[in-house]
Coordinates of C-alpha atoms in Angstrom, one line a residue:
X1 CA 107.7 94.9 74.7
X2 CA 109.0 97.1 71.6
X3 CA 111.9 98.4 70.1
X4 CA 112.1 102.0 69.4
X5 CA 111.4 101.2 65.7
X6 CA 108.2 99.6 67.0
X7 CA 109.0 96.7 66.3
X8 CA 106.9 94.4 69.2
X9 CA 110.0 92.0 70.6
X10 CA 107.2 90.2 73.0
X11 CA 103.4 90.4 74.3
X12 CA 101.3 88.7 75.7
X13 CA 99.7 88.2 79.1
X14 CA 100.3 86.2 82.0
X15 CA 97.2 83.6 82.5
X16 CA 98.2 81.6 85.6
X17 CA 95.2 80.3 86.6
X18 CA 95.3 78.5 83.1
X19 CA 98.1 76.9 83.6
X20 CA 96.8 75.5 86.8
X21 CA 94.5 72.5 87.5
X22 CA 92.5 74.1 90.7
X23 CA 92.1 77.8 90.5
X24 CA 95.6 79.3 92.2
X25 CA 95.5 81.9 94.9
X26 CA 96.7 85.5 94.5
X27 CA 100.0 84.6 96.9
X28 CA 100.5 82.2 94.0
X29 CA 99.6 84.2 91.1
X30 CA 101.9 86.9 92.4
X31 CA 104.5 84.6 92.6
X32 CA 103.9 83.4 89.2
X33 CA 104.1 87.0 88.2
X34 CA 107.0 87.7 89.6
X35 CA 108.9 85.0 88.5
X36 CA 107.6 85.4 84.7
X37 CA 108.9 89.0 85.0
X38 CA 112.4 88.1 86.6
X39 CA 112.5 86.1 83.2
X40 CA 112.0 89.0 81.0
X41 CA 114.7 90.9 82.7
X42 CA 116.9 88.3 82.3
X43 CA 115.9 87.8 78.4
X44 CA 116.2 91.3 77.0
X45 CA 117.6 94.2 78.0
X46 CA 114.7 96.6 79.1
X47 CA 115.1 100.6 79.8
X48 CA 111.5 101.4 80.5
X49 CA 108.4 100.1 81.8
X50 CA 105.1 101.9 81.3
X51 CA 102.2 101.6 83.2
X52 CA 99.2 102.7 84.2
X53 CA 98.0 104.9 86.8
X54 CA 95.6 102.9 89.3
X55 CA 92.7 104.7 90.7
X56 CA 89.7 102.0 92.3
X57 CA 86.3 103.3 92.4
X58 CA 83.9 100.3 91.3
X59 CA 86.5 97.5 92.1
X60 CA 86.1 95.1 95.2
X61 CA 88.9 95.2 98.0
X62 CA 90.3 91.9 97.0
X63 CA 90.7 92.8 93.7
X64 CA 92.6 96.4 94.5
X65 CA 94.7 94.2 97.0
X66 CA 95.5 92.4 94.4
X67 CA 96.3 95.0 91.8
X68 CA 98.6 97.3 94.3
X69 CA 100.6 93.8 95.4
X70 CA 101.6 92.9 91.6
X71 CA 102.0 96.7 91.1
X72 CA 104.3 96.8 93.8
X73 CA 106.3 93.5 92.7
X74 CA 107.1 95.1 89.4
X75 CA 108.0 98.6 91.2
X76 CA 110.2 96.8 93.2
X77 CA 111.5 94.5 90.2
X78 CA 112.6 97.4 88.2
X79 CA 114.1 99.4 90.5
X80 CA 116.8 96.0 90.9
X81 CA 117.0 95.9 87.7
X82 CA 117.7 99.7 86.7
X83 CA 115.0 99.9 84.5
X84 CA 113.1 103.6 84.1
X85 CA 109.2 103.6 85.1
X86 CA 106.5 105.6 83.5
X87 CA 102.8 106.5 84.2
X88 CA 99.6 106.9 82.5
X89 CA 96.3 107.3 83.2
X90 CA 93.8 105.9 81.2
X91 CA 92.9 109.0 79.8
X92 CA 96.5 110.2 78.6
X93 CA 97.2 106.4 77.2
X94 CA 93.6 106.6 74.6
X95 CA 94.3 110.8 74.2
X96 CA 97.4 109.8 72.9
X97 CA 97.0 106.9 71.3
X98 CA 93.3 108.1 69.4
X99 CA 93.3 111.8 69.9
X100 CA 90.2 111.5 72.1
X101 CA 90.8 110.5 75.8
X102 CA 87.5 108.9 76.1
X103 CA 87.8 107.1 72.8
X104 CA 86.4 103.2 73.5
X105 CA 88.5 100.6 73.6
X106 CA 88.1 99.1 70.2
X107 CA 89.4 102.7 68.7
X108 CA 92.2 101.7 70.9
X109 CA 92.7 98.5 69.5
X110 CA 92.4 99.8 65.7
X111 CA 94.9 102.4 66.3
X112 CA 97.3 99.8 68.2
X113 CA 96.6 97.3 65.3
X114 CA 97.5 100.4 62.6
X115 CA 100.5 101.4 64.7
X116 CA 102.2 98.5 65.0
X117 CA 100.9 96.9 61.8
X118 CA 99.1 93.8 62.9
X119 CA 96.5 92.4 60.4
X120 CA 94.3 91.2 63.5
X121 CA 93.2 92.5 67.6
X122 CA 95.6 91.2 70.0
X123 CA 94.1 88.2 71.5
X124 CA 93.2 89.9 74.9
X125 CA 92.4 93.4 75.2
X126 CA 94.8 93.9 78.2
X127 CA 97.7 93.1 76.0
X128 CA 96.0 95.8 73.8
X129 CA 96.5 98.0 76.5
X130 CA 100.4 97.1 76.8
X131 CA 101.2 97.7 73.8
X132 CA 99.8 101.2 73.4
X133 CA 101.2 101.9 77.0
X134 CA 104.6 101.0 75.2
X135 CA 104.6 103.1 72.8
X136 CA 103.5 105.9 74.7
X137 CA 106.4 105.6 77.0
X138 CA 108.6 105.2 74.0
X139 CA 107.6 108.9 72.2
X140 CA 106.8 110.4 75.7
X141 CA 110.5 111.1 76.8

């Protein structure tokens, strides 16, 4: 999450099966996701959510399931919650991020990392990812 001075207020990902002992299910990790973004709403005061376009070509069933199920938890979240959503696709998230919408994703990270001002790569590339998709949705009005 940012501020409009891009300033990053939180980020991070969600790493439930982590947290857990024995690996959870995905009616669990959905929950889990769910509930962590109930929180956020609660915490801060959020107009917009970017996110990405989904499009499966190479992906199993399972894991699309999965992907449209938490896709369609945070739909539902932010329409409850008033909050403004956004979409991307991949390739207008990197051509506006890098200039080149096939850039790789370490051009990605460097640009996120001289953006925002961070001496180092996020920890995980998908949080990467969410921070470029909110700044996109932040000068894309």
């Amino acid at each position: 999450m940012i501020n409009k001075d891009l300033s990053i207020v939180d980020s991070g990902i969600l790493l439930s099966e982590i947290k857990s002992p024995t690996r959870m299910n995905q009616f669990e990790r959905m929950r889990d996701i769910e509930e962590y973004f109930t929180k956020l709403c609660k915490k801060y005061t959020i107009e917009t959510m970017s996110m990405e376009k989904l499009f499966f070509t190479r992906f199993n069933q399972n894991n699309a399931e999965f992907v449209f199920g938490i896709r369609a938890i945070l739909i539902t979240l932010c329409l409850k919650n008033n909050i403004k959503i956004k979409e991307y696709t991949p390739i207008q998230l990197k051509k506006f991020v890098t200039g080149n919408g096939k850039a790789e994703k370490i051009l990605v990270q460097k640009c996120i990392m001289k953006l925002y001002g961070l001496k180092e790569f996020p920890e995980f590339n998908d949080a990467a990812d969410a921070l470029a998709l909110a700044y996109i949705g932040l000068k894309i009005k």
